[in-house]
Amino acid sequence: MNRTTLSLIAGTAALAAVTGFAALNQPAAAGPDTARAAAELPVERTSLVCPAPSSSDLAETAYTAFTPVTKGTQDNGSAELLPAGQESTDTGDESGKGDEDDKGEKDGKDGKGGKKKAAEKPLLTQKAPGTPAAGETTGGDAPALLGTAEGQFAPGWTVQATTEVAAGSGRGLLGVTCTPADTEFWFPGVSTAADRTDYVHLTNPDDSAAVADIELYGKDGALQTTVGEGITVPPNSSEPVLLSTLTDEKQDDVTVHVNIRSGRVGAAVQALDDKLGGDWLAASAEPAGSLVIPGIPKDATAVRLIAHTPGDTDADLKVQLASPTGLITPAGHETLHIKGGMTTAVDLGDVTRGEAGSLILTPADRSVPVVAAVRVLRGKGDDQESAFIPAAAPVGTRASAVDNSAKGTTLSLTAPRGTAKVKVTASAGSGGGKAASQTYTIKKGTTQDVELPVPDGLKGTYALTVEPLTDTPVYAARTLTATREGVPGFTVQTLPDDRGTVAVPEADEDVAVLQK
């Protein structure tokens, strides 16, 4: 990850941060204290990566991008998605100097001294903040995408790929939120069993190669792997790695650890089941003693919790369900014991029992870092479909979910630590309409499937933006549902903070820094 660097030289200051850039103005006069309270300023550049959506010839993928309107931005910029390995032909606005994810300006080369192939046309180009932009692809050879937003489009830029697969392994509705590149990921909930085909997609947005190590952890600890170390991801490209080729062991519940030893990548797991459909599994929130898994659908027929402790210390977790009326302890599953370095799974059945719910995991005694996710099933018999929900970070200042329709969208909000007020805005539609907002109160320890505001004159899809109005942590998840040929397809995405602003401290000139 990038680290913040602060230089003070003769009255000038600049800050390059992992989430953006902002110029600091020279103060009128120096004072005894050179550091002041940080100001929150909009980021000026955001980069995201989207994995290749599907290998099925029957796949139909919709891409949607959205930037909420943010105060303090200039009236210029651009936002677009390009196939990996290609560069934009749009000269656009170049005023964005900071990059919430990039480590430097692109040099237009492929990392081997050659020029990258120019893209004829971006898959998606956003026209204005506050209105979603849409694009689509079909078939099984759609590439991974690299996205960049600058200027007024950068703060909170959110992109999703939603794929429908009518038949075959992994059939159903698959959704993935495009993410910034990073250097470490945990994926509890993958499988190397015969009826699962799980790939970890590694997408490198930079002009130099990245090197990744993939480790697998099962019920007895680390699995012996053959080619999991030193996997090279070429510049501006994506590599899908079939997990079952890394080990001979067949296990239903496995945790994947992706560690980037050189460079950085975006990572997501595509989990495809022969009979139970499939979906994308996003990375779990960073290892922590307490975790929240929000937005389990109320009509879930089976919920399986998978957890892993990265260290050698055992963990005992208290398991609770935040329901619409308060915290409930699932009968027979009051606690979960996880041995150090191992992966543990437990079936919770239809734990939500027809009501909105979120799992709250807290230490039963001492706090030990843990990662976790759930696999959720809807439907019965041959009409079952699956989705995954990882432990999530809180919404923070603001978060958005895109590709919502007039029907088939559910937003779940939970406030495990205290009562919270939350503002939810439904944007204008991608084809027209007017934004609408509503404020909700979420009581302590509860989960609410809120009745969404409806954009006036909605045409196309719309975005949901969630903004907590109180300091109480709020967690959110959005579920999309669609039924095709009787199969109840669905996908769930959590809503972490969109990192649309960066803290920029004020600074005074101080000639003392030049003296030793």
Short mmCIF file of N, CA, C and O in Angstrom, two decimals, residues 245-349:
data_model
loop_
_atom_site.label_atom_id
_atom_site.label_comp_id
_atom_site.label_asym_id
_atom_site.label_seq_id
_atom_site.Cartn_x
_atom_site.Cartn_y
_atom_site.Cartn_z
N THR A 245 -6.22 -26.83 -8.72
CA THR A 245 -4.95 -27.22 -9.33
C THR A 245 -3.77 -26.95 -8.40
O THR A 245 -2.64 -27.36 -8.69
N LEU A 246 -4.01 -26.26 -7.30
CA LEU A 246 -2.92 -25.94 -6.38
C LEU A 246 -2.69 -27.02 -5.34
O LEU A 246 -1.66 -27.03 -4.67
N THR A 247 -3.68 -27.91 -5.16
CA THR A 247 -3.56 -28.94 -4.13
C THR A 247 -4.32 -30.19 -4.55
O THR A 247 -5.30 -30.12 -5.31
N ASP A 248 -3.89 -31.33 -4.03
CA ASP A 248 -4.58 -32.59 -4.28
C ASP A 248 -5.67 -32.85 -3.25
O ASP A 248 -6.48 -33.77 -3.42
N GLU A 249 -5.71 -32.06 -2.18
CA GLU A 249 -6.70 -32.26 -1.13
C GLU A 249 -8.05 -31.68 -1.54
O GLU A 249 -8.12 -30.56 -2.03
N LYS A 250 -9.10 -32.45 -1.31
CA LYS A 250 -10.46 -32.03 -1.64
C LYS A 250 -11.21 -31.72 -0.35
O LYS A 250 -11.52 -32.61 0.43
N GLN A 251 -11.47 -30.44 -0.12
CA GLN A 251 -12.17 -30.02 1.08
C GLN A 251 -13.27 -29.03 0.73
O GLN A 251 -13.11 -28.21 -0.18
N ASP A 252 -14.37 -29.13 1.48
CA ASP A 252 -15.52 -28.27 1.22
C ASP A 252 -15.30 -26.84 1.69
O ASP A 252 -15.82 -25.90 1.06
N ASP A 253 -14.60 -26.66 2.79
CA ASP A 253 -14.47 -25.33 3.40
C ASP A 253 -13.00 -24.97 3.55
O ASP A 253 -12.29 -25.54 4.38
N VAL A 254 -12.57 -24.02 2.76
CA VAL A 254 -11.17 -23.63 2.70
C VAL A 254 -11.08 -22.11 2.77
O VAL A 254 -11.96 -21.40 2.28
N THR A 255 -10.01 -21.62 3.37
CA THR A 255 -9.70 -20.19 3.36
C THR A 255 -8.50 -19.94 2.47
O THR A 255 -7.48 -20.64 2.57
N VAL A 256 -8.61 -18.97 1.58
CA VAL A 256 -7.52 -18.58 0.69
C VAL A 256 -6.89 -17.30 1.21
O VAL A 256 -7.60 -16.33 1.51
N HIS A 257 -5.57 -17.31 1.30
CA HIS A 257 -4.81 -16.10 1.63
C HIS A 257 -3.98 -15.72 0.42
O HIS A 257 -3.15 -16.50 -0.04
N VAL A 258 -4.23 -14.53 -0.12
CA VAL A 258 -3.45 -14.01 -1.24
C VAL A 258 -2.54 -12.92 -0.70
O VAL A 258 -3.01 -11.91 -0.16
N ASN A 259 -1.24 -13.13 -0.84
CA ASN A 259 -0.25 -12.17 -0.38
C ASN A 259 0.59 -11.73 -1.58
O ASN A 259 1.14 -12.55 -2.30
N ILE A 260 0.67 -10.42 -1.79
CA ILE A 260 1.39 -9.88 -2.94
C ILE A 260 2.79 -9.49 -2.48
O ILE A 260 2.95 -8.55 -1.70
N ARG A 261 3.78 -10.20 -2.97
CA ARG A 261 5.15 -9.93 -2.54
C ARG A 261 5.81 -8.82 -3.37
O ARG A 261 6.78 -8.21 -2.95
N SER A 262 5.25 -8.56 -4.57
CA SER A 262 5.78 -7.50 -5.42
C SER A 262 4.63 -6.89 -6.20
O SER A 262 3.84 -7.61 -6.81
N GLY A 263 4.50 -5.56 -6.17
CA GLY A 263 3.41 -4.89 -6.87
C GLY A 263 2.12 -4.94 -6.07
O GLY A 263 2.12 -4.99 -4.84
N ARG A 264 1.01 -4.96 -6.76
CA ARG A 264 -0.31 -5.01 -6.14
C ARG A 264 -1.32 -5.48 -7.18
O ARG A 264 -1.09 -5.35 -8.39
N VAL A 265 -2.42 -6.04 -6.71
CA VAL A 265 -3.45 -6.55 -7.61
C VAL A 265 -4.82 -6.31 -6.99
O VAL A 265 -4.95 -6.01 -5.80
N GLY A 266 -5.85 -6.44 -7.82
CA GLY A 266 -7.20 -6.59 -7.33
C GLY A 266 -7.50 -8.08 -7.31
O GLY A 266 -7.06 -8.82 -8.20
N ALA A 267 -8.23 -8.56 -6.30
CA ALA A 267 -8.48 -10.00 -6.18
C ALA A 267 -9.93 -10.27 -5.80
O ALA A 267 -10.53 -9.54 -5.00
N ALA A 268 -10.50 -11.32 -6.41
CA ALA A 268 -11.85 -11.78 -6.08
C ALA A 268 -11.93 -13.25 -6.46
O ALA A 268 -11.21 -13.72 -7.35
N VAL A 269 -12.78 -14.00 -5.76
CA VAL A 269 -12.95 -15.43 -6.03
C VAL A 269 -14.30 -15.66 -6.70
O VAL A 269 -15.33 -15.19 -6.23
N GLN A 270 -14.28 -16.39 -7.81
CA GLN A 270 -15.50 -16.81 -8.47
C GLN A 270 -15.74 -18.27 -8.10
O GLN A 270 -14.94 -19.15 -8.43
N ALA A 271 -16.83 -18.52 -7.36
CA ALA A 271 -17.14 -19.85 -6.85
C ALA A 271 -18.33 -20.41 -7.61
O ALA A 271 -19.44 -19.87 -7.54
N LEU A 272 -18.12 -21.50 -8.34
CA LEU A 272 -19.14 -22.09 -9.21
C LEU A 272 -19.44 -23.51 -8.73
O LEU A 272 -18.53 -24.34 -8.61
N ASP A 273 -20.73 -23.79 -8.50
CA ASP A 273 -21.15 -25.10 -8.02
C ASP A 273 -21.93 -25.81 -9.13
O ASP A 273 -22.70 -25.19 -9.86
N ASP A 274 -21.74 -27.12 -9.25
CA ASP A 274 -22.40 -27.88 -10.30
C ASP A 274 -23.93 -27.86 -10.16
O ASP A 274 -24.65 -27.91 -11.17
N LYS A 275 -24.43 -27.80 -8.91
CA LYS A 275 -25.86 -27.90 -8.69
C LYS A 275 -26.46 -26.67 -8.01
O LYS A 275 -27.66 -26.42 -8.14
N LEU A 276 -25.64 -25.93 -7.27
CA LEU A 276 -26.17 -24.86 -6.42
C LEU A 276 -25.86 -23.47 -6.94
O LEU A 276 -25.89 -22.50 -6.18
N GLY A 277 -25.58 -23.35 -8.23
CA GLY A 277 -25.33 -22.03 -8.79
C GLY A 277 -23.97 -21.51 -8.37
O GLY A 277 -23.05 -22.26 -8.03
N GLY A 278 -23.82 -20.21 -8.36
CA GLY A 278 -22.54 -19.64 -7.99
C GLY A 278 -22.61 -18.14 -7.83
O GLY A 278 -23.64 -17.51 -8.08
N ASP A 279 -21.50 -17.57 -7.38
CA ASP A 279 -21.42 -16.13 -7.20
C ASP A 279 -19.96 -15.76 -6.96
O ASP A 279 -19.09 -16.62 -6.88
N TRP A 280 -19.72 -14.47 -6.88
CA TRP A 280 -18.41 -13.97 -6.50
C TRP A 280 -18.30 -13.89 -4.99
O TRP A 280 -19.27 -13.56 -4.30
N LEU A 281 -17.13 -14.21 -4.48
CA LEU A 281 -16.81 -14.05 -3.07
C LEU A 281 -15.78 -12.93 -2.95
O LEU A 281 -14.65 -13.06 -3.43
N ALA A 282 -16.19 -11.82 -2.35
CA ALA A 282 -15.27 -10.71 -2.12
C ALA A 282 -14.42 -11.00 -0.89
O ALA A 282 -14.75 -11.85 -0.06
N ALA A 283 -13.31 -10.30 -0.76
CA ALA A 283 -12.42 -10.51 0.37
C ALA A 283 -13.11 -10.12 1.68
O ALA A 283 -13.89 -9.17 1.74
N SER A 284 -12.80 -10.86 2.73
CA SER A 284 -13.30 -10.52 4.06
C SER A 284 -12.65 -9.25 4.55
O SER A 284 -11.56 -8.84 4.10
N ALA A 285 -13.32 -8.58 5.47
CA ALA A 285 -12.69 -7.45 6.17
C ALA A 285 -11.40 -7.94 6.83
O ALA A 285 -11.22 -9.13 7.07
N GLU A 286 -10.51 -7.03 7.12
CA GLU A 286 -9.23 -7.39 7.72
C GLU A 286 -9.45 -8.19 9.00
O GLU A 286 -10.44 -8.00 9.71
N PRO A 287 -8.51 -9.11 9.32
CA PRO A 287 -8.65 -9.92 10.54
C PRO A 287 -8.89 -9.05 11.77
O PRO A 287 -8.19 -8.05 11.99
N ALA A 288 -9.90 -9.41 12.55
CA ALA A 288 -10.26 -8.63 13.73
C ALA A 288 -10.92 -9.54 14.76
O ALA A 288 -11.41 -10.63 14.44
N GLY A 289 -10.95 -9.09 16.01
CA GLY A 289 -11.56 -9.88 17.07
C GLY A 289 -13.07 -9.92 16.99
O GLY A 289 -13.70 -10.90 17.40
N SER A 290 -13.68 -8.85 16.46
CA SER A 290 -15.13 -8.78 16.28
C SER A 290 -15.44 -8.52 14.82
O SER A 290 -14.78 -7.71 14.17
N LEU A 291 -16.46 -9.20 14.28
CA LEU A 291 -16.81 -9.09 12.87
C LEU A 291 -18.31 -8.98 12.72
O LEU A 291 -19.08 -9.48 13.55
N VAL A 292 -18.74 -8.34 11.62
CA VAL A 292 -20.15 -8.22 11.26
C VAL A 292 -20.34 -8.73 9.84
O VAL A 292 -19.62 -8.32 8.93
N ILE A 293 -21.28 -9.64 9.66
CA ILE A 293 -21.65 -10.15 8.33
C ILE A 293 -23.07 -9.70 8.07
O ILE A 293 -24.03 -10.29 8.55
N PRO A 294 -23.24 -8.59 7.31
CA PRO A 294 -24.57 -7.97 7.22
C PRO A 294 -25.41 -8.54 6.08
O PRO A 294 -24.91 -9.11 5.12
N GLY A 295 -26.72 -8.34 6.19
CA GLY A 295 -27.63 -8.52 5.06
C GLY A 295 -27.89 -9.93 4.61
O GLY A 295 -27.98 -10.18 3.41
N ILE A 296 -28.04 -10.88 5.53
CA ILE A 296 -28.44 -12.24 5.14
C ILE A 296 -29.91 -12.19 4.71
O ILE A 296 -30.77 -11.73 5.46
N PRO A 297 -30.23 -12.64 3.49
CA PRO A 297 -31.63 -12.55 3.02
C PRO A 297 -32.60 -13.26 3.96
O PRO A 297 -32.31 -14.33 4.50
N LYS A 298 -33.76 -12.64 4.15
CA LYS A 298 -34.72 -13.19 5.10
C LYS A 298 -35.29 -14.52 4.66
O LYS A 298 -35.75 -15.32 5.48
N ASP A 299 -35.25 -14.82 3.34
CA ASP A 299 -35.78 -16.09 2.86
C ASP A 299 -34.67 -17.11 2.62
O ASP A 299 -34.86 -18.08 1.88
N ALA A 300 -33.53 -16.93 3.28
CA ALA A 300 -32.44 -17.90 3.16
C ALA A 300 -32.88 -19.25 3.70
O ALA A 300 -33.43 -19.34 4.80
N THR A 301 -32.65 -20.30 2.92
CA THR A 301 -33.02 -21.65 3.37
C THR A 301 -31.87 -22.36 4.07
O THR A 301 -32.08 -23.33 4.79
N ALA A 302 -30.65 -21.89 3.87
CA ALA A 302 -29.49 -22.48 4.54
C ALA A 302 -28.38 -21.45 4.60
O ALA A 302 -28.10 -20.77 3.61
N VAL A 303 -27.75 -21.34 5.76
CA VAL A 303 -26.64 -20.42 5.97
C VAL A 303 -25.48 -21.19 6.57
O VAL A 303 -25.64 -21.86 7.60
N ARG A 304 -24.32 -21.13 5.93
CA ARG A 304 -23.14 -21.82 6.42
C ARG A 304 -22.07 -20.77 6.75
O ARG A 304 -21.68 -19.97 5.90
N LEU A 305 -21.60 -20.77 7.99
CA LEU A 305 -20.59 -19.83 8.46
C LEU A 305 -19.22 -20.47 8.38
O LEU A 305 -19.01 -21.59 8.87
N ILE A 306 -18.28 -19.78 7.73
CA ILE A 306 -16.91 -20.26 7.62
C ILE A 306 -15.99 -19.21 8.23
O ILE A 306 -16.08 -18.02 7.90
N ALA A 307 -15.10 -19.64 9.13
CA ALA A 307 -14.21 -18.69 9.81
C ALA A 307 -12.81 -19.28 9.91
O ALA A 307 -12.62 -20.50 9.91
N HIS A 308 -11.83 -18.39 10.00
CA HIS A 308 -10.42 -18.81 10.03
C HIS A 308 -9.63 -17.84 10.91
O HIS A 308 -9.86 -16.63 10.89
N THR A 309 -8.69 -18.39 11.68
CA THR A 309 -7.77 -17.57 12.46
C THR A 309 -6.41 -17.59 11.77
O THR A 309 -5.80 -18.64 11.64
N PRO A 310 -5.91 -16.44 11.31
CA PRO A 310 -4.63 -16.41 10.60
C PRO A 310 -3.43 -16.79 11.47
O PRO A 310 -2.41 -17.24 10.95
N GLY A 311 -3.52 -16.61 12.77
CA GLY A 311 -2.39 -16.90 13.64
C GLY A 311 -2.44 -18.30 14.22
O GLY A 311 -3.22 -19.16 13.82
N ASP A 312 -1.60 -18.52 15.24
CA ASP A 312 -1.51 -19.84 15.89
C ASP A 312 -2.38 -19.93 17.13
O ASP A 312 -2.41 -20.98 17.79
N THR A 313 -3.08 -18.86 17.47
CA THR A 313 -3.89 -18.84 18.69
C THR A 313 -5.33 -19.23 18.40
O THR A 313 -5.93 -18.75 17.44
N ASP A 314 -5.89 -20.11 19.23
CA ASP A 314 -7.30 -20.48 19.08
C ASP A 314 -8.20 -19.28 19.38
O ASP A 314 -7.85 -18.39 20.16
N ALA A 315 -9.36 -19.30 18.75
CA ALA A 315 -10.35 -18.23 18.97
C ALA A 315 -11.68 -18.84 19.35
O ALA A 315 -12.10 -19.87 18.80
N ASP A 316 -12.35 -18.23 20.30
CA ASP A 316 -13.72 -18.59 20.66
C ASP A 316 -14.61 -17.38 20.43
O ASP A 316 -14.40 -16.31 21.02
N LEU A 317 -15.59 -17.56 19.56
CA LEU A 317 -16.46 -16.45 19.17
C LEU A 317 -17.87 -16.66 19.69
O LEU A 317 -18.41 -17.77 19.65
N LYS A 318 -18.46 -15.58 20.16
CA LYS A 318 -19.88 -15.56 20.50
C LYS A 318 -20.64 -15.25 19.23
O LYS A 318 -20.36 -14.28 18.55
N VAL A 319 -21.62 -16.08 18.88
CA VAL A 319 -22.38 -15.94 17.65
C VAL A 319 -23.77 -15.39 17.97
O VAL A 319 -24.50 -15.98 18.77
N GLN A 320 -24.12 -14.26 17.37
CA GLN A 320 -25.44 -13.67 17.55
C GLN A 320 -26.00 -13.22 16.21
O GLN A 320 -25.26 -12.91 15.28
N LEU A 321 -27.32 -13.21 16.13
CA LEU A 321 -28.02 -12.72 14.95
C LEU A 321 -28.71 -11.41 15.30
O LEU A 321 -29.52 -11.36 16.23
N ALA A 322 -28.38 -10.35 14.58
CA ALA A 322 -29.10 -9.08 14.74
C ALA A 322 -30.36 -9.13 13.89
O ALA A 322 -30.30 -9.07 12.67
N SER A 323 -31.49 -9.29 14.53
CA SER A 323 -32.78 -9.40 13.85
C SER A 323 -33.49 -8.05 13.89
O SER A 323 -32.99 -7.09 14.48
N PRO A 324 -34.69 -7.93 13.31
CA PRO A 324 -35.41 -6.65 13.38
C PRO A 324 -35.79 -6.23 14.79
O PRO A 324 -36.05 -5.05 15.04
N THR A 325 -35.80 -7.17 15.73
CA THR A 325 -36.21 -6.85 17.10
C THR A 325 -35.05 -6.84 18.09
O THR A 325 -35.24 -6.49 19.26
N GLY A 326 -33.86 -7.23 17.67
CA GLY A 326 -32.72 -7.23 18.58
C GLY A 326 -31.82 -8.43 18.37
O GLY A 326 -32.00 -9.21 17.41
N LEU A 327 -30.86 -8.60 19.27
CA LEU A 327 -29.88 -9.68 19.15
C LEU A 327 -30.46 -11.00 19.63
O LEU A 327 -31.10 -11.08 20.68
N ILE A 328 -30.24 -12.04 18.83
CA ILE A 328 -30.71 -13.39 19.14
C ILE A 328 -29.53 -14.34 19.06
O ILE A 328 -28.68 -14.22 18.17
N THR A 329 -29.46 -15.29 19.99
CA THR A 329 -28.43 -16.31 19.94
C THR A 329 -29.01 -17.56 19.28
O THR A 329 -29.99 -18.13 19.78
N PRO A 330 -28.45 -18.00 18.13
CA PRO A 330 -28.98 -19.19 17.46
C PRO A 330 -28.88 -20.42 18.36
O PRO A 330 -27.82 -20.70 18.93
N ALA A 331 -29.97 -21.13 18.51
CA ALA A 331 -30.00 -22.31 19.37
C ALA A 331 -29.00 -23.35 18.89
O ALA A 331 -28.97 -23.70 17.71
N GLY A 332 -28.16 -23.80 19.80
CA GLY A 332 -27.17 -24.82 19.48
C GLY A 332 -25.90 -24.27 18.88
O GLY A 332 -24.94 -25.01 18.63
N HIS A 333 -25.85 -22.96 18.62
CA HIS A 333 -24.66 -22.35 18.02
C HIS A 333 -24.28 -21.07 18.78
O HIS A 333 -23.98 -20.05 18.18
N GLU A 334 -24.28 -21.19 20.10
CA GLU A 334 -23.99 -20.02 20.92
C GLU A 334 -22.56 -19.52 20.73
O GLU A 334 -22.30 -18.32 20.76
N THR A 335 -21.63 -20.46 20.55
CA THR A 335 -20.23 -20.09 20.36
C THR A 335 -19.63 -20.91 19.23
O THR A 335 -20.14 -21.97 18.85
N LEU A 336 -18.52 -20.42 18.71
CA LEU A 336 -17.79 -21.11 17.65
C LEU A 336 -16.32 -21.15 18.04
O LEU A 336 -15.71 -20.10 18.29
N HIS A 337 -15.76 -22.37 18.09
CA HIS A 337 -14.34 -22.53 18.43
C HIS A 337 -13.54 -22.74 17.15
O HIS A 337 -13.88 -23.59 16.33
N ILE A 338 -12.49 -21.94 16.99
CA ILE A 338 -11.64 -22.02 15.80
C ILE A 338 -10.21 -22.25 16.25
O ILE A 338 -9.65 -21.44 16.99
N LYS A 339 -9.62 -23.33 15.82
CA LYS A 339 -8.24 -23.62 16.17
C LYS A 339 -7.29 -22.73 15.36
O LYS A 339 -7.57 -22.39 14.22
N GLY A 340 -6.19 -22.37 15.98
CA GLY A 340 -5.24 -21.48 15.35
C GLY A 340 -4.74 -22.00 14.01
O GLY A 340 -4.34 -23.15 13.90
N GLY A 341 -4.80 -21.15 12.99
CA GLY A 341 -4.32 -21.51 11.67
C GLY A 341 -5.23 -22.44 10.90
O GLY A 341 -4.86 -22.89 9.81
N MET A 342 -6.43 -22.71 11.41
CA MET A 342 -7.35 -23.65 10.77
C MET A 342 -8.64 -22.95 10.36
O MET A 342 -8.95 -21.86 10.81
N THR A 343 -9.39 -23.63 9.50
CA THR A 343 -10.68 -23.13 9.03
C THR A 343 -11.80 -23.98 9.62
O THR A 343 -11.74 -25.22 9.55
N THR A 344 -12.78 -23.33 10.19
CA THR A 344 -13.92 -24.02 10.81
C THR A 344 -15.21 -23.58 10.14
O THR A 344 -15.37 -22.39 9.83
N ALA A 345 -16.12 -24.52 9.92
CA ALA A 345 -17.42 -24.21 9.30
C ALA A 345 -18.53 -24.82 10.12
O ALA A 345 -18.37 -25.89 10.72
N VAL A 346 -19.68 -24.13 10.14
CA VAL A 346 -20.84 -24.64 10.86
C VAL A 346 -22.10 -24.27 10.08
O VAL A 346 -22.22 -23.17 9.54
N ASP A 347 -23.04 -25.21 10.01
CA ASP A 347 -24.33 -24.96 9.35
C ASP A 347 -25.29 -24.33 10.35
O ASP A 347 -25.59 -24.91 11.40
N LEU A 348 -25.81 -23.16 10.01
CA LEU A 348 -26.77 -22.46 10.86
C LEU A 348 -28.21 -22.65 10.40
O LEU A 348 -29.13 -22.12 11.01
N GLY A 349 -28.41 -23.40 9.29
CA GLY A 349 -29.75 -23.67 8.80
C GLY A 349 -30.45 -22.40 8.34
O GLY A 349 -29.83 -21.46 7.86
#
